[in-house]
Amino acid sequence: MSFVEILDNLALQKSNLVRSFEHLIAPKSGQELEAMARASRALTLQNFGRTMRLFAPLYLSNECINNCRYCGFSRDNPILRVTLDVGEVIAEAQHLSHQGFRQILLVAGEHPKFIRRAYLAECVRALAPHFASISIEVAPMETQDYVPIIQAGAEGLVVYQETYNRGVYAEMHTAGPKRDFNFRLDCAERGYAAGFRRLGIGALIGLSRWQDEVIALAAHLEYLFRRCWQAQITVSLPRLRPAAGGFQPLFSMSDRELTQLVCALRITFPQLGIVLSTRECEQLRDSLALIGVTMMSAGSHTEPGGYTRRGREHLHRTVRGRIVAPEYQDGEDELATGQFEISDERSPAEIATVLRDRGLEPVWKDWDQVLCGS
Ligand code: SF4
């Protein structure tokens, strides 16, 4: 059965695993939550040791032909846009490399004119000799289109469904190819068939009731663990942050609920990589690092060129998708607009120090290779 069919029948038919996950995310007393946190911590130590993989996003482009109501890069937002050329991408990557990163995530919006597949492959090829792990988070593609990017050196594919609710998905994605819900839903499997060996999925928290989203997410994880059994699977739980366009979350999730969710995921899927980005504040990140999170971004910028201020020569503004001269507004920085505001603004070195102080070893490159002593 395809995951599309499983999702469409989920209200009527849940596996035993998804049912027990549903029980774990139901309201809990303080004592019950503490017991979950202890179990989650023990399972994390058992499966991942005292390690925390650190990575950085590198935004290649904020051009986009989609209108996603919650995203700062949405086509109709009149923001400053740029696509970095390969030399500028290398400069950004060198900056990250000097900070210690050996794992990067290349991120781009969707625009067939600016973000071609050959361009993505060229960026990966230029960075591959310097990074132990390169993942991409770009528009979904057909299986065969991923192959040159993998051959260039990428090993990870990240694609968030945003929301697993078809009705909400249609309301949130008002224009562009991203409106195709099923094409996005199958993307991780296509990536696996092409040869990616790290797959990242997730749901954007704030578009519908988080409990409904994460039950679908758990069903998706169960499916991928079975189908894509040679891949390392990670999940991300991004809560909406302020961004251009001013979209406000429609539903909230408290810090306590996010903590419970991390524990529930760890208890249900002991080998799942759990990613936490700089969207979350320092205190919460520091405490979740001890409970179940296994991978963190650090020192992130969500604007292309944000690390080195590269790309300013080709900056332009778009108005309803049309390119116009930038004409900077009062006080506006001459830098491409970011996707969203980050919360944890500590440097990678500061975050590494905090992790060490808490008994965790920050791992800057692939932990498999580290464990093998390479
Ligand atoms: S979420 Fe992705 S596809 Fe949608 S507007 Fe933002 S960059 Fe484009």
CSV table of C-alpha atoms and ligand atoms in Angstrom, one decimal:
chain,number,residue,atom,x,y,z
A,1,MET,CA,0.0,0.0,0.0
A,2,SER,CA,1.3,3.5,-0.9
A,3,PHE,CA,1.6,6.1,1.8
A,4,VAL,CA,-1.0,8.2,0.0
A,5,GLU,CA,-3.5,5.4,0.7
A,6,ILE,CA,-2.3,4.9,4.3
A,7,LEU,CA,-2.7,8.6,5.0
A,8,ASP,CA,-6.1,8.8,3.3
A,9,ASN,CA,-7.3,5.9,5.5
A,10,LEU,CA,-5.6,7.0,8.7
A,11,ALA,CA,-8.7,8.2,10.5
A,12,LEU,CA,-10.2,4.7,10.2
A,13,GLN,CA,-7.2,2.5,10.3
A,14,LYS,CA,-4.1,3.1,12.5
A,15,SER,CA,-1.3,0.6,13.1
A,16,ASN,CA,-0.5,-0.6,16.7
A,17,LEU,CA,2.6,1.6,16.6
A,18,VAL,CA,0.7,4.7,15.6
A,19,ARG,CA,-1.9,4.0,18.3
A,20,SER,CA,0.7,3.7,21.0
A,21,PHE,CA,2.3,7.0,19.8
A,22,GLU,CA,-1.2,8.6,19.9
A,23,HIS,CA,-1.4,7.5,23.6
A,24,LEU,CA,2.0,9.0,24.3
A,25,ILE,CA,1.0,12.5,23.0
A,26,ALA,CA,-2.2,12.6,25.0
A,27,PRO,CA,-2.3,15.0,28.0
A,28,LYS,CA,0.0,13.8,30.8
A,29,SER,CA,0.6,14.7,34.4
A,30,GLY,CA,4.0,16.2,35.4
A,31,GLN,CA,5.0,12.8,36.8
A,32,GLU,CA,4.1,11.0,33.7
A,33,LEU,CA,6.0,13.5,31.5
A,34,GLU,CA,9.0,13.1,33.7
A,35,ALA,CA,8.9,9.4,33.3
A,36,MET,CA,8.6,9.8,29.5
A,37,ALA,CA,11.6,12.2,29.6
A,38,ARG,CA,13.7,9.6,31.5
A,39,ALA,CA,12.8,6.8,29.1
A,40,SER,CA,13.5,9.1,26.1
A,41,ARG,CA,16.9,10.1,27.5
A,42,ALA,CA,17.9,6.5,28.1
A,43,LEU,CA,16.9,5.4,24.6
A,44,THR,CA,18.8,8.4,23.1
A,45,LEU,CA,21.9,7.5,25.0
A,46,GLN,CA,21.6,3.9,24.0
A,47,ASN,CA,21.2,4.6,20.3
A,48,PHE,CA,23.2,7.7,19.8
A,49,GLY,CA,25.6,7.9,22.7
A,50,ARG,CA,26.5,11.3,24.2
A,51,THR,CA,26.7,13.0,20.8
A,52,MET,CA,25.0,15.9,19.1
A,53,ARG,CA,25.5,16.3,15.3
A,54,LEU,CA,25.9,20.0,14.4
A,55,PHE,CA,25.0,21.3,10.9
A,56,ALA,CA,24.4,24.6,9.2
A,57,PRO,CA,21.9,25.6,6.5
A,58,LEU,CA,23.4,27.3,3.5
A,59,TYR,CA,20.8,29.2,1.5
A,60,LEU,CA,21.6,29.2,-2.2
A,61,SER,CA,18.6,31.2,-3.4
A,62,ASN,CA,15.4,32.8,-2.1
A,63,GLU,CA,13.7,32.9,-5.5
A,64,CYS,CA,10.4,31.1,-5.5
A,65,ILE,CA,7.4,30.7,-7.8
A,66,ASN,CA,5.2,29.2,-5.1
A,67,ASN,CA,2.9,31.1,-2.9
A,68,CYS,CA,3.0,29.4,0.5
A,69,ARG,CA,1.1,31.7,2.9
A,70,TYR,CA,3.4,31.1,5.9
A,71,CYS,CA,6.8,31.6,4.1
A,72,GLY,CA,8.9,34.7,3.8
A,73,PHE,CA,10.1,33.6,0.3
A,74,SER,CA,6.5,33.4,-1.0
A,75,ARG,CA,6.3,34.7,-4.6
A,76,ASP,CA,4.0,37.6,-3.8
A,77,ASN,CA,6.1,39.0,-1.0
A,78,PRO,CA,8.0,42.0,-2.3
A,79,ILE,CA,11.3,41.0,-0.8
A,80,LEU,CA,15.0,41.3,-1.8
A,81,ARG,CA,16.0,38.2,-3.7
A,82,VAL,CA,19.2,36.7,-5.0
A,83,THR,CA,20.6,33.4,-6.3
A,84,LEU,CA,24.2,33.0,-5.3
A,85,ASP,CA,26.6,32.0,-8.0
A,86,VAL,CA,28.8,29.0,-7.4
A,87,GLY,CA,31.8,31.2,-6.3
A,88,GLU,CA,29.6,32.9,-3.7
A,89,VAL,CA,28.3,29.5,-2.5
A,90,ILE,CA,31.9,28.4,-2.1
A,91,ALA,CA,32.7,31.5,0.0
A,92,GLU,CA,29.7,30.9,2.2
A,93,ALA,CA,30.7,27.3,2.6
A,94,GLN,CA,34.3,28.2,3.5
A,95,HIS,CA,33.0,30.4,6.2
A,96,LEU,CA,31.0,27.5,7.7
A,97,SER,CA,34.0,25.2,7.3
A,98,HIS,CA,36.2,27.6,9.2
A,99,GLN,CA,33.6,27.5,12.0
A,100,GLY,CA,34.1,23.8,12.1
A,101,PHE,CA,31.0,22.5,10.2
A,102,ARG,CA,31.5,19.4,8.0
A,103,GLN,CA,27.8,18.8,7.5
A,104,ILE,CA,25.7,21.3,5.5
A,105,LEU,CA,22.2,21.6,4.2
A,106,LEU,CA,21.8,23.4,0.9
A,107,VAL,CA,18.4,25.2,0.9
A,108,ALA,CA,16.7,26.9,-2.0
A,109,GLY,CA,13.2,28.0,-3.1
A,110,GLU,CA,11.6,26.7,-6.2
A,111,HIS,CA,12.3,28.6,-9.5
A,112,PRO,CA,13.0,26.8,-12.7
A,113,LYS,CA,14.9,29.8,-14.2
A,114,PHE,CA,17.3,30.5,-11.3
A,115,ILE,CA,17.6,27.2,-9.5
A,116,ARG,CA,18.2,24.6,-12.2
A,117,ARG,CA,19.2,21.1,-11.5
A,118,ALA,CA,22.5,21.5,-13.2
A,119,TYR,CA,23.2,24.5,-10.9
A,120,LEU,CA,22.4,22.4,-7.8
A,121,ALA,CA,24.7,19.6,-9.0
A,122,GLU,CA,27.4,22.2,-9.7
A,123,CYS,CA,27.1,23.6,-6.1
A,124,VAL,CA,27.3,20.1,-4.6
A,125,ARG,CA,30.3,19.1,-6.7
A,126,ALA,CA,32.2,22.3,-5.7
A,127,LEU,CA,31.5,21.6,-1.9
A,128,ALA,CA,31.8,17.8,-1.8
A,129,PRO,CA,35.6,17.6,-1.3
A,130,HIS,CA,35.3,19.9,1.8
A,131,PHE,CA,32.2,18.4,3.6
A,132,ALA,CA,31.6,15.0,5.0
A,133,SER,CA,27.9,15.3,4.5
A,134,ILE,CA,25.8,17.4,2.1
A,135,SER,CA,22.0,17.4,2.2
A,136,ILE,CA,19.6,19.3,0.0
A,137,GLU,CA,16.3,20.9,0.8
A,138,VAL,CA,14.9,22.1,-2.5
A,139,ALA,CA,11.8,21.6,-4.7
A,140,PRO,CA,10.7,17.9,-5.0
A,141,MET,CA,11.9,16.2,-8.2
A,142,GLU,CA,11.4,13.1,-10.2
A,143,THR,CA,13.7,10.1,-9.2
A,144,GLN,CA,16.0,10.4,-12.3
A,145,ASP,CA,16.5,14.2,-11.7
A,146,TYR,CA,18.1,13.5,-8.3
A,147,VAL,CA,20.7,11.1,-9.7
A,148,PRO,CA,23.2,13.8,-11.0
A,149,ILE,CA,23.0,15.6,-7.7
A,150,ILE,CA,23.8,12.4,-5.8
A,151,GLN,CA,26.6,11.6,-8.2
A,152,ALA,CA,27.9,15.1,-7.5
A,153,GLY,CA,28.2,14.2,-3.8
A,154,ALA,CA,24.9,14.8,-2.0
A,155,GLU,CA,23.8,12.1,0.4
A,156,GLY,CA,20.8,13.6,2.2
A,157,LEU,CA,17.3,14.8,1.1
A,158,VAL,CA,15.1,16.9,3.3
A,159,VAL,CA,11.4,17.5,2.4
A,160,TYR,CA,8.8,18.6,4.8
A,161,GLN,CA,5.2,18.0,4.0
A,162,GLU,CA,4.3,21.2,5.9
A,163,THR,CA,0.8,19.8,6.7
A,164,TYR,CA,-0.6,16.3,6.2
A,165,ASN,CA,-4.1,17.8,6.1
A,166,ARG,CA,-5.1,18.0,2.4
A,167,GLY,CA,-7.7,20.8,3.0
A,168,VAL,CA,-5.3,22.9,5.0
A,169,TYR,CA,-2.5,22.2,2.4
A,170,ALA,CA,-4.7,23.5,-0.4
A,171,GLU,CA,-5.5,26.7,1.6
A,172,MET,CA,-1.9,27.3,2.4
A,173,HIS,CA,-0.4,26.8,-1.0
A,174,THR,CA,-2.3,29.1,-3.2
A,175,ALA,CA,-0.1,29.1,-6.4
A,176,GLY,CA,2.7,27.2,-8.0
A,177,PRO,CA,3.7,23.6,-8.5
A,178,LYS,CA,3.8,23.0,-4.7
A,179,ARG,CA,0.1,22.7,-4.8
A,180,ASP,CA,0.5,19.0,-5.8
A,181,PHE,CA,0.1,17.4,-2.3
A,182,ASN,CA,0.8,13.8,-3.5
A,183,PHE,CA,4.0,14.7,-5.4
A,184,ARG,CA,5.4,16.1,-2.3
A,185,LEU,CA,4.2,13.2,-0.1
A,186,ASP,CA,6.0,10.6,-2.2
A,187,CYS,CA,9.2,12.7,-2.5
A,188,ALA,CA,11.3,10.9,0.2
A,189,GLU,CA,10.6,7.6,-1.5
A,190,ARG,CA,11.7,8.9,-4.9
A,191,GLY,CA,14.9,10.3,-3.2
A,192,TYR,CA,15.6,6.9,-1.7
A,193,ALA,CA,15.1,5.2,-5.0
A,194,ALA,CA,17.5,7.6,-6.6
A,195,GLY,CA,20.2,6.8,-3.9
A,196,PHE,CA,19.9,9.2,-1.0
A,197,ARG,CA,20.8,7.5,2.2
A,198,ARG,CA,19.6,10.2,4.6
A,199,LEU,CA,16.0,11.2,4.5
A,200,GLY,CA,14.5,14.1,6.5
A,201,ILE,CA,10.8,14.7,6.8
A,202,GLY,CA,8.7,17.0,9.0
A,203,ALA,CA,5.6,19.0,9.5
A,204,LEU,CA,5.4,22.7,10.1
A,205,ILE,CA,3.7,23.2,13.5
A,206,GLY,CA,1.1,25.9,13.5
A,207,LEU,CA,-1.0,25.2,10.4
A,208,SER,CA,-3.4,22.8,12.0
A,209,ARG,CA,-3.8,20.9,15.3
A,210,TRP,CA,-0.4,19.6,16.2
A,211,GLN,CA,-1.7,16.4,17.5
A,212,ASP,CA,-3.3,15.6,14.1
A,213,GLU,CA,-0.2,16.5,12.2
A,214,VAL,CA,2.1,14.4,14.3
A,215,ILE,CA,-0.1,11.3,14.1
A,216,ALA,CA,0.2,11.5,10.3
A,217,LEU,CA,3.9,12.2,10.7
A,218,ALA,CA,4.3,9.1,12.9
A,219,ALA,CA,2.5,7.0,10.3
A,220,HIS,CA,4.8,8.4,7.6
A,221,LEU,CA,7.9,7.6,9.7
A,222,GLU,CA,6.7,4.0,10.3
A,223,TYR,CA,6.2,3.7,6.5
A,224,LEU,CA,9.6,5.1,5.6
A,225,PHE,CA,11.4,2.9,8.2
A,226,ARG,CA,9.9,-0.1,6.5
A,227,ARG,CA,10.2,1.0,2.9
A,228,CYS,CA,13.5,2.9,3.0
A,229,TRP,CA,15.3,0.6,5.5
A,230,GLN,CA,18.8,1.4,4.4
A,231,ALA,CA,18.4,5.1,5.0
A,232,GLN,CA,19.0,7.1,8.2
A,233,ILE,CA,15.7,8.9,8.8
A,234,THR,CA,15.4,12.2,10.6
A,235,VAL,CA,12.4,14.3,11.6
A,236,SER,CA,12.1,18.0,12.2
A,237,LEU,CA,9.4,19.7,14.2
A,238,PRO,CA,9.6,23.4,13.1
A,239,ARG,CA,7.2,25.7,14.9
A,240,LEU,CA,6.3,28.8,12.8
A,241,ARG,CA,8.4,31.9,13.3
A,242,PRO,CA,7.9,35.5,12.2
A,243,ALA,CA,8.6,36.0,8.5
A,244,ALA,CA,8.0,38.5,5.7
A,245,GLY,CA,4.3,38.4,4.9
A,246,GLY,CA,3.4,38.5,8.6
A,247,PHE,CA,1.5,35.1,8.6
A,248,GLN,CA,0.4,34.2,12.1
A,249,PRO,CA,0.2,30.6,13.3
A,250,LEU,CA,-3.3,29.3,13.3
A,251,PHE,CA,-2.7,26.8,16.1
A,252,SER,CA,-0.2,26.9,18.9
A,253,MET,CA,2.0,24.3,20.6
A,254,SER,CA,3.6,25.0,24.0
A,255,ASP,CA,7.2,24.2,25.0
A,256,ARG,CA,5.8,21.5,27.3
A,257,GLU,CA,3.9,20.0,24.4
A,258,LEU,CA,7.0,20.1,22.1
A,259,THR,CA,9.0,18.4,24.9
A,260,GLN,CA,6.4,15.7,25.2
A,261,LEU,CA,6.4,15.2,21.4
A,262,VAL,CA,10.2,14.8,21.3
A,263,CYS,CA,9.9,12.1,24.1
A,264,ALA,CA,7.0,10.4,22.3
A,265,LEU,CA,8.9,10.2,19.0
A,266,ARG,CA,12.0,8.8,20.7
A,267,ILE,CA,10.1,6.2,22.6
A,268,THR,CA,8.2,5.1,19.5
A,269,PHE,CA,11.2,5.3,17.1
A,270,PRO,CA,14.4,4.7,19.1
A,271,GLN,CA,16.7,5.1,16.0
A,272,LEU,CA,15.1,8.2,14.6
A,273,GLY,CA,17.3,11.3,14.3
A,274,ILE,CA,15.5,14.2,15.8
A,275,VAL,CA,16.5,17.7,14.5
A,276,LEU,CA,16.0,21.0,16.3
A,277,SER,CA,16.8,24.2,14.5
A,278,THR,CA,17.6,27.7,15.7
A,279,ARG,CA,13.9,28.6,15.4
A,280,GLU,CA,13.7,27.6,19.0
A,281,CYS,CA,15.2,29.6,21.9
A,282,GLU,CA,18.4,28.8,23.7
A,283,GLN,CA,16.9,27.4,26.9
A,284,LEU,CA,14.5,25.0,25.2
A,285,ARG,CA,17.3,23.8,22.8
A,286,ASP,CA,19.6,23.2,25.7
A,287,SER,CA,17.1,21.2,27.6
A,288,LEU,CA,15.8,19.2,24.6
A,289,ALA,CA,19.5,18.4,23.8
A,290,LEU,CA,19.5,16.2,26.9
A,291,ILE,CA,16.3,14.4,26.3
A,292,GLY,CA,16.0,13.3,22.7
A,293,VAL,CA,17.3,15.7,20.1
A,294,THR,CA,20.3,14.3,18.1
A,295,MET,CA,21.0,17.0,15.5
A,296,MET,CA,21.0,20.8,15.8
A,297,SER,CA,21.7,23.6,13.5
A,298,ALA,CA,23.9,26.4,14.9
A,299,GLY,CA,24.7,30.0,14.1
A,300,SER,CA,22.2,29.9,11.2
A,301,HIS,CA,21.4,32.5,8.6
A,302,THR,CA,18.2,32.0,6.5
A,303,GLU,CA,19.1,34.6,3.9
A,304,PRO,CA,21.3,33.7,0.8
A,305,GLY,CA,24.7,35.3,1.4
A,306,GLY,CA,23.9,35.8,5.1
A,307,TYR,CA,27.2,34.4,6.4
A,308,THR,CA,29.6,36.5,4.2
A,309,ARG,CA,27.3,39.2,2.8
A,310,ARG,CA,28.0,37.8,-0.7
A,311,GLY,CA,25.5,38.2,-3.6
A,312,ARG,CA,24.7,41.9,-3.1
A,313,GLU,CA,25.6,42.8,-6.7
A,314,HIS,CA,22.7,40.7,-8.1
A,315,LEU,CA,20.1,41.7,-5.5
A,316,HIS,CA,16.7,42.6,-6.9
A,317,ARG,CA,13.2,42.9,-5.6
A,318,THR,CA,10.2,41.0,-7.0
A,319,VAL,CA,6.7,42.4,-7.0
A,320,ARG,CA,4.1,39.7,-7.6
A,321,GLY,CA,6.8,37.6,-9.3
A,322,ARG,CA,8.1,40.5,-11.5
A,323,ILE,CA,11.7,41.6,-11.1
A,324,VAL,CA,12.1,45.3,-10.3
A,325,ALA,CA,15.1,47.4,-9.2
A,326,PRO,CA,15.9,46.9,-5.5
A,327,GLU,CA,15.3,50.6,-4.3
A,328,TYR,CA,16.1,50.0,-0.7
A,329,GLN,CA,13.6,51.2,1.9
A,330,ASP,CA,14.6,53.3,4.9
A,331,GLY,CA,16.9,51.4,7.1
A,332,GLU,CA,16.7,48.2,5.0
A,333,ASP,CA,19.9,46.2,5.0
A,334,GLU,CA,21.3,45.6,1.5
A,335,LEU,CA,21.1,41.8,1.9
A,336,ALA,CA,18.6,39.2,0.6
A,337,THR,CA,15.6,38.7,2.8
A,338,GLY,CA,15.7,35.7,5.2
A,339,GLN,CA,13.1,33.0,5.2
A,340,PHE,CA,12.2,33.5,8.9
A,341,GLU,CA,13.7,35.0,12.0
A,342,ILE,CA,15.9,32.7,14.1
A,343,SER,CA,15.6,32.7,17.9
A,344,ASP,CA,18.9,31.0,19.2
A,345,GLU,CA,21.5,33.5,18.0
A,346,ARG,CA,24.5,32.0,19.7
A,347,SER,CA,27.6,31.2,17.7
A,348,PRO,CA,28.4,27.6,16.8
A,349,ALA,CA,31.4,27.7,19.2
A,350,GLU,CA,29.1,28.9,22.0
A,351,ILE,CA,26.6,26.2,21.4
A,352,ALA,CA,29.4,23.6,21.3
A,353,THR,CA,30.7,24.8,24.7
A,354,VAL,CA,27.2,24.6,26.2
A,355,LEU,CA,26.8,21.0,24.9
A,356,ARG,CA,30.2,20.0,26.3
A,357,ASP,CA,29.3,21.6,29.7
A,358,ARG,CA,26.2,19.3,29.7
A,359,GLY,CA,28.2,16.2,29.0
A,360,LEU,CA,27.5,16.0,25.2
A,361,GLU,CA,30.1,15.7,22.5
A,362,PRO,CA,29.4,18.1,19.6
A,363,VAL,CA,30.0,16.2,16.3
A,364,TRP,CA,30.8,18.3,13.4
A,365,LYS,CA,30.9,15.6,10.8
A,366,ASP,CA,29.0,12.4,10.1
A,367,TRP,CA,28.8,10.4,13.3
A,368,ASP,CA,29.0,7.0,11.5
A,369,GLN,CA,32.4,8.0,10.3
A,370,VAL,CA,33.4,9.3,13.7
A,371,LEU,CA,32.4,6.1,15.4
A,372,CYS,CA,34.4,4.2,12.8
A,373,GLY,CA,37.4,6.3,13.7
A,374,SER,CA,37.9,7.8,10.2
B,1,SF4,S1,8.1,27.2,1.6
B,1,SF4,FE1,9.4,26.7,0.0
B,1,SF4,S2,8.2,26.6,-1.8
B,1,SF4,FE2,7.0,27.7,-0.3
B,1,SF4,S3,7.4,29.9,-0.7
B,1,SF4,FE3,8.9,29.2,0.8
B,1,SF4,S4,10.7,28.6,-0.4
B,1,SF4,FE4,9.0,28.7,-1.8
